[in-house]
Coordinates of C-alpha atoms in Angstrom, one line a residue:
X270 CA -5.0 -29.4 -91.2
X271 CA -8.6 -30.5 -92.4
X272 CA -12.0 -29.2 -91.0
X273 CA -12.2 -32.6 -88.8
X274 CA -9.1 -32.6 -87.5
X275 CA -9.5 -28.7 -86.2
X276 CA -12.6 -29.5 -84.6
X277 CA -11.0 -32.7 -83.1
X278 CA -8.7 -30.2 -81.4
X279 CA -11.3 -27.5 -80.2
X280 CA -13.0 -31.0 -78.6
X281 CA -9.7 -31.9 -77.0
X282 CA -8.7 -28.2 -76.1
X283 CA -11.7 -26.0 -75.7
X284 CA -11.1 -22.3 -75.4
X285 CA -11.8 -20.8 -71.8
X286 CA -13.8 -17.9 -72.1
X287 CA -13.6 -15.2 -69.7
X288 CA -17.1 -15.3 -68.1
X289 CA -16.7 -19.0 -68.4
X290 CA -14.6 -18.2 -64.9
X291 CA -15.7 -18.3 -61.4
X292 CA -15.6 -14.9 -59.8
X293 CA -12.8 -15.7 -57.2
X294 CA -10.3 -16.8 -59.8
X295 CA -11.5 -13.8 -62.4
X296 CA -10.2 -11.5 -59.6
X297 CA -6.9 -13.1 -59.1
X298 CA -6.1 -12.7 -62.7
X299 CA -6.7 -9.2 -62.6
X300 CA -5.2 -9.0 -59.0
X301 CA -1.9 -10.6 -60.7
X302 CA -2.1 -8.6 -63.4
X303 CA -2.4 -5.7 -61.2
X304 CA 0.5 -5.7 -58.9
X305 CA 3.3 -4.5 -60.7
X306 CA 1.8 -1.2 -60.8
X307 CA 0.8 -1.1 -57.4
X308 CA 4.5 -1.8 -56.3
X309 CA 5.3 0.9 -58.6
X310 CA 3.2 3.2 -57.2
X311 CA 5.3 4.4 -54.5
X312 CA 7.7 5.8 -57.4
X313 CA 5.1 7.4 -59.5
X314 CA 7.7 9.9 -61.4
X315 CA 9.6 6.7 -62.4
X316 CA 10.1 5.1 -65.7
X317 CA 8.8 2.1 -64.3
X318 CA 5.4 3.6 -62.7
X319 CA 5.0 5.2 -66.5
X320 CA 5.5 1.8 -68.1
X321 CA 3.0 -0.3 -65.5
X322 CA 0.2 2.6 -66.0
X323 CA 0.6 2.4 -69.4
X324 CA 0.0 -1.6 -69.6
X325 CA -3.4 -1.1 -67.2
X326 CA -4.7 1.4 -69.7
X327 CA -4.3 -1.0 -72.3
X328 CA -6.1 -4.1 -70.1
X329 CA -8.5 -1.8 -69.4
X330 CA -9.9 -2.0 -73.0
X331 CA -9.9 -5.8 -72.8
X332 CA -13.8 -5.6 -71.4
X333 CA -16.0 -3.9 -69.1
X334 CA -15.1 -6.0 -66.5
X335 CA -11.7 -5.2 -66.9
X336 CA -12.3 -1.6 -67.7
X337 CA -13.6 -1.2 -64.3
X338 CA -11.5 -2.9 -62.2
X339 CA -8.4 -1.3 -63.7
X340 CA -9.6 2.2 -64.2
X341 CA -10.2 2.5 -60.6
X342 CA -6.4 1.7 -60.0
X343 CA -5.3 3.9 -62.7
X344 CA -7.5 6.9 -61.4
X345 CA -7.4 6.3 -57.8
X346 CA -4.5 8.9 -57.1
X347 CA -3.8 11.2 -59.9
X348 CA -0.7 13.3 -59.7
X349 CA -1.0 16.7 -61.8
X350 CA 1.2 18.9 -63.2
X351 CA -0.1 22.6 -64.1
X352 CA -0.1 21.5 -67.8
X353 CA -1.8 18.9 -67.2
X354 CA -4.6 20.8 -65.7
X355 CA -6.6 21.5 -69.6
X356 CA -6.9 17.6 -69.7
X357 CA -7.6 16.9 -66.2
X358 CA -11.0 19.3 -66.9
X359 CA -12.0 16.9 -69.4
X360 CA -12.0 14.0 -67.0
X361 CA -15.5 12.6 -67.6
X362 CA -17.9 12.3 -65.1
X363 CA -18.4 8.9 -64.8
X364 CA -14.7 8.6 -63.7
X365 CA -14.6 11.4 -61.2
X366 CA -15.8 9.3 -58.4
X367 CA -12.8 7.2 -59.2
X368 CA -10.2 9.5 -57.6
X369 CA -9.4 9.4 -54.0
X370 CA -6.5 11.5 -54.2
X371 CA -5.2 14.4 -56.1
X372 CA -2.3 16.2 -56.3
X373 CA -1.7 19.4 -57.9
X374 CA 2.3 19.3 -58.1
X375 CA 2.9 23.4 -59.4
X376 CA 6.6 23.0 -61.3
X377 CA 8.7 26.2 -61.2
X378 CA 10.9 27.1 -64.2
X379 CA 14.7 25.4 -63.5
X380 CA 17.5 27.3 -63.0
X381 CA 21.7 26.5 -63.8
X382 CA 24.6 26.9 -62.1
X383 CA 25.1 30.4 -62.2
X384 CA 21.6 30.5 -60.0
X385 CA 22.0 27.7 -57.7
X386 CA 24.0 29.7 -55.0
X387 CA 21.7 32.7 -55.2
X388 CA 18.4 33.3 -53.4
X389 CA 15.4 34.3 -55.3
X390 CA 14.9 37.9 -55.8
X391 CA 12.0 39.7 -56.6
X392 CA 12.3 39.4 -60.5
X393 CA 11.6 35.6 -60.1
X394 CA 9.3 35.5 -57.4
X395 CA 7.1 37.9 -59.8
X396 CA 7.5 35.2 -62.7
X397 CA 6.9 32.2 -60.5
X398 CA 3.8 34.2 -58.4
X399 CA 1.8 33.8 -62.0
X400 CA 2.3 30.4 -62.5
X401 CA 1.3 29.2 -58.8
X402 CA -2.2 31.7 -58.8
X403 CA -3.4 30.1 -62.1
X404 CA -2.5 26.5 -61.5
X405 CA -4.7 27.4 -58.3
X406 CA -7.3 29.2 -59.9
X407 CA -7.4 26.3 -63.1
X408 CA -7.4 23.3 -60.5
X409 CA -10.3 25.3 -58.0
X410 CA -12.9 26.0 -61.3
X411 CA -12.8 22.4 -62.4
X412 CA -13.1 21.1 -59.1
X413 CA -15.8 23.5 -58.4
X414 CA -17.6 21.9 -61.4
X415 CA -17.6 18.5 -59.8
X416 CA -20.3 19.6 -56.7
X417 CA -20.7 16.7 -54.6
X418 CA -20.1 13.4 -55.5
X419 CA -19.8 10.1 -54.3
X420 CA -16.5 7.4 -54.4
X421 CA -17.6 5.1 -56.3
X422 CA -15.2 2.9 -54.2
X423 CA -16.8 0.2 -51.8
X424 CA -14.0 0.9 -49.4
X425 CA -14.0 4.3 -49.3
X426 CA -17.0 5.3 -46.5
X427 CA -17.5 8.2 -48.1
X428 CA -14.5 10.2 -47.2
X429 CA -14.0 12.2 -49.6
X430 CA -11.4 13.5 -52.0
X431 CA -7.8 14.4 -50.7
X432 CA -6.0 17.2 -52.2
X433 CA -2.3 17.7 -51.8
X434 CA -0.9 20.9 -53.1
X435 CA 2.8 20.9 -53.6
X436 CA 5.6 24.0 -55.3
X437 CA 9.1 23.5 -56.5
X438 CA 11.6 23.4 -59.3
X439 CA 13.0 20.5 -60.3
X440 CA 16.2 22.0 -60.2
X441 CA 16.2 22.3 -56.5
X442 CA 17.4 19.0 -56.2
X443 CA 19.9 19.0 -59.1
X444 CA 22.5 21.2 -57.8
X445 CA 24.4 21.0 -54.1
X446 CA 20.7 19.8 -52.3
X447 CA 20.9 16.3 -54.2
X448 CA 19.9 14.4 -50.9
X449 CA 16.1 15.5 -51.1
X450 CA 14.0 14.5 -53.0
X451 CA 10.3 15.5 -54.8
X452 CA 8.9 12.1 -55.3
X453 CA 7.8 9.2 -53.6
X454 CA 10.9 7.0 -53.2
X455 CA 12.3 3.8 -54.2
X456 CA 14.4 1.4 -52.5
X457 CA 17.0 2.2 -55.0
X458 CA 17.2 5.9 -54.1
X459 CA 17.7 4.6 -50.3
X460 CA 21.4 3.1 -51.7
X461 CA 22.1 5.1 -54.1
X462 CA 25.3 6.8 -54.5
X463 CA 25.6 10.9 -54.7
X464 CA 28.7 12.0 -56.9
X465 CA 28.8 15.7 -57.7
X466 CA 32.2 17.3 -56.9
X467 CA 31.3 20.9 -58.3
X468 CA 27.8 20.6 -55.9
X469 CA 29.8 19.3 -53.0
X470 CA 29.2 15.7 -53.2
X471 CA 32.0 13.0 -53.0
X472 CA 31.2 9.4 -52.3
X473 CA 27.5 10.0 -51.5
X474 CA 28.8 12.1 -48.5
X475 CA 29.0 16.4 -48.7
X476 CA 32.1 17.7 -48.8
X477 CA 31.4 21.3 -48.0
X478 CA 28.5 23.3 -46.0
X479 CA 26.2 25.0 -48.6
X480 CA 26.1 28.9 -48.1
X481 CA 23.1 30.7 -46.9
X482 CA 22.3 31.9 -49.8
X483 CA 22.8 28.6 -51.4
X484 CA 20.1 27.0 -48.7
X485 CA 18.0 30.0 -49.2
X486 CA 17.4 29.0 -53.0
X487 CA 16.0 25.7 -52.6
X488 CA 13.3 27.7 -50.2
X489 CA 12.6 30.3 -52.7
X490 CA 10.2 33.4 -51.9
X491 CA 6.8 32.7 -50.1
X492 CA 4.0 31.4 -52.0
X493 CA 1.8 34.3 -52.6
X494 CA -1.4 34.1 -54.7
X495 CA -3.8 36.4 -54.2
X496 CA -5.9 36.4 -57.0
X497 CA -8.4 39.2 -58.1
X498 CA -11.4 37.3 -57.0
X499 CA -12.0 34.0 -54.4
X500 CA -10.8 30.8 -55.5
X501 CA -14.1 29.1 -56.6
X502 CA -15.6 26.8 -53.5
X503 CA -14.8 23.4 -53.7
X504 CA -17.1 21.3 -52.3
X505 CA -16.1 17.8 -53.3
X506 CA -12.5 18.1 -51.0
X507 CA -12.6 16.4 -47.4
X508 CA -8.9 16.9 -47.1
X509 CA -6.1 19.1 -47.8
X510 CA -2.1 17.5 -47.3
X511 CA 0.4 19.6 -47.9
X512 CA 3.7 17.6 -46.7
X513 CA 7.3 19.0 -45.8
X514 CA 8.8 18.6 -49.6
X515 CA 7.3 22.0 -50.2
X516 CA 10.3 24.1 -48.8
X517 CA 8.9 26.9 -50.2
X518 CA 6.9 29.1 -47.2
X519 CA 3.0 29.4 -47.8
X520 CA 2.3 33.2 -47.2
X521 CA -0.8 33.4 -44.9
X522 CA -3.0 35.1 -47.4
X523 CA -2.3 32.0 -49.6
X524 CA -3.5 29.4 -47.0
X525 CA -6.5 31.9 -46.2
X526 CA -8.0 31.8 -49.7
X527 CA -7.3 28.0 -49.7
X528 CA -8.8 27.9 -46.7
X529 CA -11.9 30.0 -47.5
X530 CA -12.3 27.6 -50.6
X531 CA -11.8 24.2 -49.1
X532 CA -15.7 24.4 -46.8
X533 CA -15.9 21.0 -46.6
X534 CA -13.0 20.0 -44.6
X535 CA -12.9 17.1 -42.6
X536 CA -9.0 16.7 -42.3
X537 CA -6.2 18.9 -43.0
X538 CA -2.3 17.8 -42.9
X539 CA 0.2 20.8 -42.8
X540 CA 4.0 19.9 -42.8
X541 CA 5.6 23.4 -42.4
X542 CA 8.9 24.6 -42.3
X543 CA 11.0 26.2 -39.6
X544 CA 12.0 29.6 -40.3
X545 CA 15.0 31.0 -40.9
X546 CA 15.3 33.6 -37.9
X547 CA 13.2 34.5 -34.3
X548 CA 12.2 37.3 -36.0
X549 CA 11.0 36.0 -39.0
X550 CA 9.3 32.9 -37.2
X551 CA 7.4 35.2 -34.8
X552 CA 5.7 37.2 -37.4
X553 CA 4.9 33.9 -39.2
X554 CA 3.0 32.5 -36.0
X555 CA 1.1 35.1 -35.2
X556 CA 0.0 35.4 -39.3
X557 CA -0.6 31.6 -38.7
X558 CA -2.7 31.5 -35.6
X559 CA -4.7 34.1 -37.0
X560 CA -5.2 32.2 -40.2
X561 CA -6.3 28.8 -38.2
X562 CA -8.4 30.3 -35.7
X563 CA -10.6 32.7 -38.5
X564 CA -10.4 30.5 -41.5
X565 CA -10.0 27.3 -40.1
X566 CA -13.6 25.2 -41.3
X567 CA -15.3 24.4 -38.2
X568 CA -16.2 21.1 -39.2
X569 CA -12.7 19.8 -38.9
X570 CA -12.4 16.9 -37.1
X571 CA -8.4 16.1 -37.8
X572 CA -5.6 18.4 -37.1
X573 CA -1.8 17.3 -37.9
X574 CA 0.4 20.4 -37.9
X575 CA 4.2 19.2 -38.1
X576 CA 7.0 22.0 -37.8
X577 CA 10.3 20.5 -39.7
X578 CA 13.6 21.7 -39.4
X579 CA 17.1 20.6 -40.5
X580 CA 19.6 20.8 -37.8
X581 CA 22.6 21.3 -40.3
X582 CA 20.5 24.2 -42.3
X583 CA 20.3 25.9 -38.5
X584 CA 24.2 25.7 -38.2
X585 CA 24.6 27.0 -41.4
X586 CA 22.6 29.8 -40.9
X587 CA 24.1 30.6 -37.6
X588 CA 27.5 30.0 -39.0
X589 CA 26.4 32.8 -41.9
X590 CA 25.6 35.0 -39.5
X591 CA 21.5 35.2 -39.9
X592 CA 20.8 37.5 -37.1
X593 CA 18.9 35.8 -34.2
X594 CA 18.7 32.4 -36.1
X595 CA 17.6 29.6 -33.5
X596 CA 19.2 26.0 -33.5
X597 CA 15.5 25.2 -31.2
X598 CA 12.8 26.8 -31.9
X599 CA 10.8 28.9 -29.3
X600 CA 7.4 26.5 -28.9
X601 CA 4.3 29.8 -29.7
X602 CA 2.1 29.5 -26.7
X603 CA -1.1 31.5 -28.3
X604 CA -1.5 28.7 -30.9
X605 CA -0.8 25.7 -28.5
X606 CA -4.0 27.9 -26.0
X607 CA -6.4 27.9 -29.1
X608 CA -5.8 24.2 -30.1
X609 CA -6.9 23.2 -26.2
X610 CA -10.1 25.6 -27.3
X611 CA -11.1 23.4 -30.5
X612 CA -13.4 21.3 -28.8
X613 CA -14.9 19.8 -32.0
X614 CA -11.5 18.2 -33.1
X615 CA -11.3 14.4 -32.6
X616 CA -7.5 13.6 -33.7
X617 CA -5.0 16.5 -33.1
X618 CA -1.1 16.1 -33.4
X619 CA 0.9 19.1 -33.5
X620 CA 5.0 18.3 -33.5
X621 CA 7.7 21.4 -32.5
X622 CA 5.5 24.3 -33.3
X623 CA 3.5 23.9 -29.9
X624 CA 4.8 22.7 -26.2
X625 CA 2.6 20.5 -24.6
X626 CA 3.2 21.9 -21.7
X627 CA 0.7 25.1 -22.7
X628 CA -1.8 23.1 -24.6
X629 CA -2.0 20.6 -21.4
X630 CA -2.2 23.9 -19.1
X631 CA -4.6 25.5 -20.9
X632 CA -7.0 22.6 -21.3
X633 CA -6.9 22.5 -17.1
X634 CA -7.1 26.4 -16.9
X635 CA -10.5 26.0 -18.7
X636 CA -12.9 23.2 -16.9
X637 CA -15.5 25.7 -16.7
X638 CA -16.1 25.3 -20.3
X639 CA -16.7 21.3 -19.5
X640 CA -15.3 18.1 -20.9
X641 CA -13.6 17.8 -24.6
X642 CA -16.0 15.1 -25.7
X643 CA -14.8 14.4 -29.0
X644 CA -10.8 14.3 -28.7
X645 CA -9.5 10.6 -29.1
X646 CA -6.4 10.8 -30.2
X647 CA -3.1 13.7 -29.3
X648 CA 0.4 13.8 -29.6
X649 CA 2.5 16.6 -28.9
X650 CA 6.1 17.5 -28.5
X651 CA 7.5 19.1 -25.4
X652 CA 10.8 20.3 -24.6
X653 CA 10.4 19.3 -21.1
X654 CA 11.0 15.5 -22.6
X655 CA 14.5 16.6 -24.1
X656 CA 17.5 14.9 -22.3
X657 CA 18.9 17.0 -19.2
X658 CA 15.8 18.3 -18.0
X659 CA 15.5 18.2 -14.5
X660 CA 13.2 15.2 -13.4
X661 CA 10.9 18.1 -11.3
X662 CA 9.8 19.3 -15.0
X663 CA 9.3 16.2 -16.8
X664 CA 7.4 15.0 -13.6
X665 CA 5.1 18.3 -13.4
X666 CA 4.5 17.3 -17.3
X667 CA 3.2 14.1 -17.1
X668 CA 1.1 15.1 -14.0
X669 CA -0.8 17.9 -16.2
X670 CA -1.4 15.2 -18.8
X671 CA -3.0 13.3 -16.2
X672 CA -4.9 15.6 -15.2
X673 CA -5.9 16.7 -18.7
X674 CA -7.0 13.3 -19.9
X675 CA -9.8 13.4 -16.7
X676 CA -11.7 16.4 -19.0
X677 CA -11.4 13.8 -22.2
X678 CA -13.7 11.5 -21.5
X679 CA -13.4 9.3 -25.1
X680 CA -9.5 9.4 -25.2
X681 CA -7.8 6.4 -26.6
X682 CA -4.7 7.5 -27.2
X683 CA -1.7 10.5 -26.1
X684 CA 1.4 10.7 -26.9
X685 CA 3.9 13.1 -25.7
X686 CA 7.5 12.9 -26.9
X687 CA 10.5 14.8 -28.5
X688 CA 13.3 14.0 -30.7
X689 CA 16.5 15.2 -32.5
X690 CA 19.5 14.0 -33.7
X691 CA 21.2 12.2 -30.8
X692 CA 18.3 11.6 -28.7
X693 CA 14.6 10.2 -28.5
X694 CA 11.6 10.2 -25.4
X695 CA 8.0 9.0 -25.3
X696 CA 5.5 8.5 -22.9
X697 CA 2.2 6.8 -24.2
X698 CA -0.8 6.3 -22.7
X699 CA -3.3 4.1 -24.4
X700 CA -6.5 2.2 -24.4
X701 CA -5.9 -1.0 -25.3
X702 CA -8.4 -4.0 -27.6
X703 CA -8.8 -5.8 -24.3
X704 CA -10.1 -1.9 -22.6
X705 CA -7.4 -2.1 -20.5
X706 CA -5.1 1.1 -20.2
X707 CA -1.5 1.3 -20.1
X708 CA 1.3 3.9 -19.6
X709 CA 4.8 3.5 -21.7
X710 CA 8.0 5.0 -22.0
X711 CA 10.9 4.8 -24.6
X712 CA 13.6 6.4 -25.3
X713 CA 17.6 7.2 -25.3
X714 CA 17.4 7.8 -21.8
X715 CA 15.6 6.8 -19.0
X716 CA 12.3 8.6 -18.2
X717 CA 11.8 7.2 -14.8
X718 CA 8.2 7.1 -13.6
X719 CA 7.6 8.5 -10.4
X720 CA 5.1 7.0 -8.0
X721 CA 2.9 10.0 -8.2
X722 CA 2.9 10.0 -11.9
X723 CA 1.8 6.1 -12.2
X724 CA -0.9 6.9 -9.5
X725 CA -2.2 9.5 -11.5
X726 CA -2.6 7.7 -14.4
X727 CA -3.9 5.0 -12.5
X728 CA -6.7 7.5 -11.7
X729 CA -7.7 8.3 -15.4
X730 CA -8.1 4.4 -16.1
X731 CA -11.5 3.3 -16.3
X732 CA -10.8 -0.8 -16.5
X733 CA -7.1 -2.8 -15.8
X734 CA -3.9 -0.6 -15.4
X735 CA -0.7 -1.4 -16.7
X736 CA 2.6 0.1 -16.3
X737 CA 4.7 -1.8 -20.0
X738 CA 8.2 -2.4 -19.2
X739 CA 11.0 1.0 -20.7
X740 CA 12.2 0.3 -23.7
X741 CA 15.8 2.2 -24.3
X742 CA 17.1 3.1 -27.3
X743 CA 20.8 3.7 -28.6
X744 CA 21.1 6.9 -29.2
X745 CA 23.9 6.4 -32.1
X746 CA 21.0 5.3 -33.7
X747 CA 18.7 8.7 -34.0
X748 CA 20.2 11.2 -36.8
X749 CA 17.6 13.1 -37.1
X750 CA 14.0 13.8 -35.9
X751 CA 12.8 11.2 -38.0
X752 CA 14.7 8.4 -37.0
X753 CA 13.6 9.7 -33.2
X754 CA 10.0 9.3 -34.6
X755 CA 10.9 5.9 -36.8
X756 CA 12.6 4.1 -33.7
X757 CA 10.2 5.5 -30.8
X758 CA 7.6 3.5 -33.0
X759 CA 5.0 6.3 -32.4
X760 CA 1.7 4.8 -33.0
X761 CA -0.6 8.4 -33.6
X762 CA -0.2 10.0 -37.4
X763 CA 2.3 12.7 -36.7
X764 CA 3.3 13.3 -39.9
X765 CA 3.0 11.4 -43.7
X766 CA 4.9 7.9 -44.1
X767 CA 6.5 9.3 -47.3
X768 CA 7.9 12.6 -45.3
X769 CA 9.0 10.4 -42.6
X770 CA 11.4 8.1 -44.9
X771 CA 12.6 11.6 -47.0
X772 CA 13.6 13.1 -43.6
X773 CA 15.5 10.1 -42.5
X774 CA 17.0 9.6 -45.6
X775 CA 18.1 13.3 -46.1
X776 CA 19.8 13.2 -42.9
X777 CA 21.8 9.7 -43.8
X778 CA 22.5 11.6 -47.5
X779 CA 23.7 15.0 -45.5

């Protein structure tokens, strides 16, 4: 082709140049280009999430334009592994105030067969102790470097960085426990098929009930780090999540020196486990209330504590003859008094480790301290709300919440409710768009609403007052506590979506 006939082409097809775009359709390229890895993201362990993060690195060296939008993807939520942690320090500091959220996921050694029906003993909790303090110590000296900084994220108002702290072994979902899971998951682990006849598993259904020392395993020894001097202060973390997938118990002086090193707090999100026995669980609250109440910054603002159990794992510990194992769990009344105290919190939801009944008692035991100005948002669970309990109970319930909500003047939402497998109950109140208020109920049976109760409510209203129509649940439909949570359609954040959908699907998987 001669000279003129290539610059007769050029002429007739001229080459569109990047910044020759308008703004709007510059950002729908990259928006396209971008959402394979964000519907990826919700598997970030996967293949696929690998592949997607891989192609944005390599956009991002397009231009600066595009080296900016997709490094803020890419960096946005980092998930770390302790050997990851010497090129994590590296990170420059003109990409630090790209991540929003960071989580430290400590990897225990994996175990075989001949382990997998054996609790921990002593020998491995003193190899797997090591690991957990300097992953901590590593991850707390780099972030101690970063001081404070500012996301560099339009949309983030300044909230800070969120670190989530999680311990396991891959192995604890590889042997007869193949229904949890460690990751965020896909749609395809939702229909996927279990088949493990040696583990127990037979057509994506168990065949057998684990052992206790089998269950035991995938719980381990407590996490206990206590390291020869104080994790270094971390200034730049707002919020600290650690979710239910850590099975593995937190010993107190852990969370303390987390705690002590976190000053900054503005949030914290702990999804405990249930213990094993009464006795066990009672020494664990009382460590825990005296960890909360002494270490707890003061300057939190948003308390979710969440108390998960596993109704099968209780039978099987009663059936292996754990001495004074409980199928409910006795609700610790100390704790539930001191979170009516904490009158700086504006959002608190604590599920099954409190009764609502003390926190609502206490707050009307105490006027003389005055109102609870800043609380906007609670949901609790109460026992009183499970199904068979006489309708003087349930009625004396909702009456102290009434009576509660007059001492919190800015409240926009409570929720009260309980669930477990084969039943569901709610009763909402709320401030609605329209600053009207309106009382709910829901559930698998009917919480009927006594005149007294309504007029009560009707009280605490400020504007229009609405009683919403029952809604009733099947009850075939709630397997577990999470489908209670999933079908009562609670509207306050009780626990994290991803723990939601790996309870419910554990309990489909079981």
């Amino acid at each position: 082709m001669d000279r003129q006939s290539q610059e007769t082409r050029k002429a007739q097809h001229p080459v569109l140049r990047w910044h020759g775009f308008p703004r709007e359709i510059q950002y729908a390229i990259l928006e396209l280009l971008a959402c394979g890895h964000r519907r990826s993201a919700r598997a970030p362990s996967t293949s696929e999430a690998t592949n997607n993060s891989g192609r944005l690195a390599t956009y991002a060296v397009v231009c600066r334009d595009w080296q900016a939008f997709f490094e803020a993807i890419l960096f946005r939520r980092l998930m770390i592994r302790q050997q990851d942690l010497p090129e994590f320090g590296r990170l420059r500091p003109c990409r630090r105030g790209l991540v929003h959220h960071l989580w430290l996921r400590v990897e225990l050694p994996s175990y075989d067969c001949s382990m997998c029906r054996q609790h921990e003993t002593a020998k491995i909790m003193r190899k797997h102790n090591p690991i957990i303090r300097k992953a901590f110590c590593d991850l707390f000296a780099i972030l101690n470097n970063w001081g404070e900084r500012t996301l560099l994220d339009a949309d983030s108002q300044g909230r800070g960085l969120t670190l989530e702290i999680s311990v396991h072994s891959p192995s604890d979902s590889e042997h007869c426990f193949k229904n949890i899971s460690f990751d965020h998951l896909s749609d395809e682990d939702d229909v996927c098929v279990l088949e493990d006849a040696t583990h127990g598993w037979v057509g994506g259904r168990r065949t057998f009930q684990p052992g206790r020392f089998t269950t035991a395993r995938i719980f381990g020894n407590s996490i206990y780090v206590n390291p020869r001097k104080r994790l270094p202060a971390v200034r730049v973390v707002k919020h600290l999540l650690i979710r239910r997938q850590t099975r593995r118990h937190f010993w107190h002086t852990t969370m303390r020196h987390i705690m002590r090193s976190l000053p900054e707090l503005d949030s914290v999100r702990l999804e405990i486990w249930k213990r094993p026995s009464r006795g066990i669980q009672a020494a664990n609250d009382a460590e825990f209330f005296t960890t909360f109440s002494k270490y707890l910054p003061k300057q939190v603002r948003s308390f979710v504590l969440f108390e998960d159990f596993n109704q099968d794992y209780d039978s099987w510990r009663l059936v292996s003859g754990i001495h004074n194992a409980e199928l409910v769990r006795t609700p610790y009344q100390p704790l539930a008094r001191w979170l009516a105290g904490s009158r700086k919190l504006q959002s608190l939801s604590a599920s099954f480790i409190v009764d609502a009944k003390h926190y609502l008692d206490a707050v009307r035991h105490r006027p003389e301290d005055g109102p609870w100005q800043n609380l906007t948002q609670v949901s609790l669970t109460s026992l009183l709300l499970k199904w068979g309990t006489s309708s003087d109970e349930t009625e004396g319930l909702l009456l102290a919440a009434a009576s509660a909500a007059h001492q919190m003047p800015q409240l926009k939402m409570l929720e009260l409710w309980y669930g477990r497998r084969g039943q569901a109950c709610l009763f909402r109140y709320s401030v609605l768009p329209c600053d009207a208020t309106e009382i709910f109920c829901s559930g698998t049976w009917d919480l009927e609403l006594q005149s007294g109760v309504v007029e009560a409510w009707r009280l605490v209203s400020r504007s229009d007052f609405r009683v919403r129509k029952a809604t009733r649940i099947d009850a075939d439909l709630i397997q577990s506590h999470g489908d209670a949570i999933h079908h009562l359609g609670l509207m306050l954040d009780v626990l994290h979506p991803e723990s939601l959908r790996q309870i419910r699907r554990d309990a489909r998987k079981s």
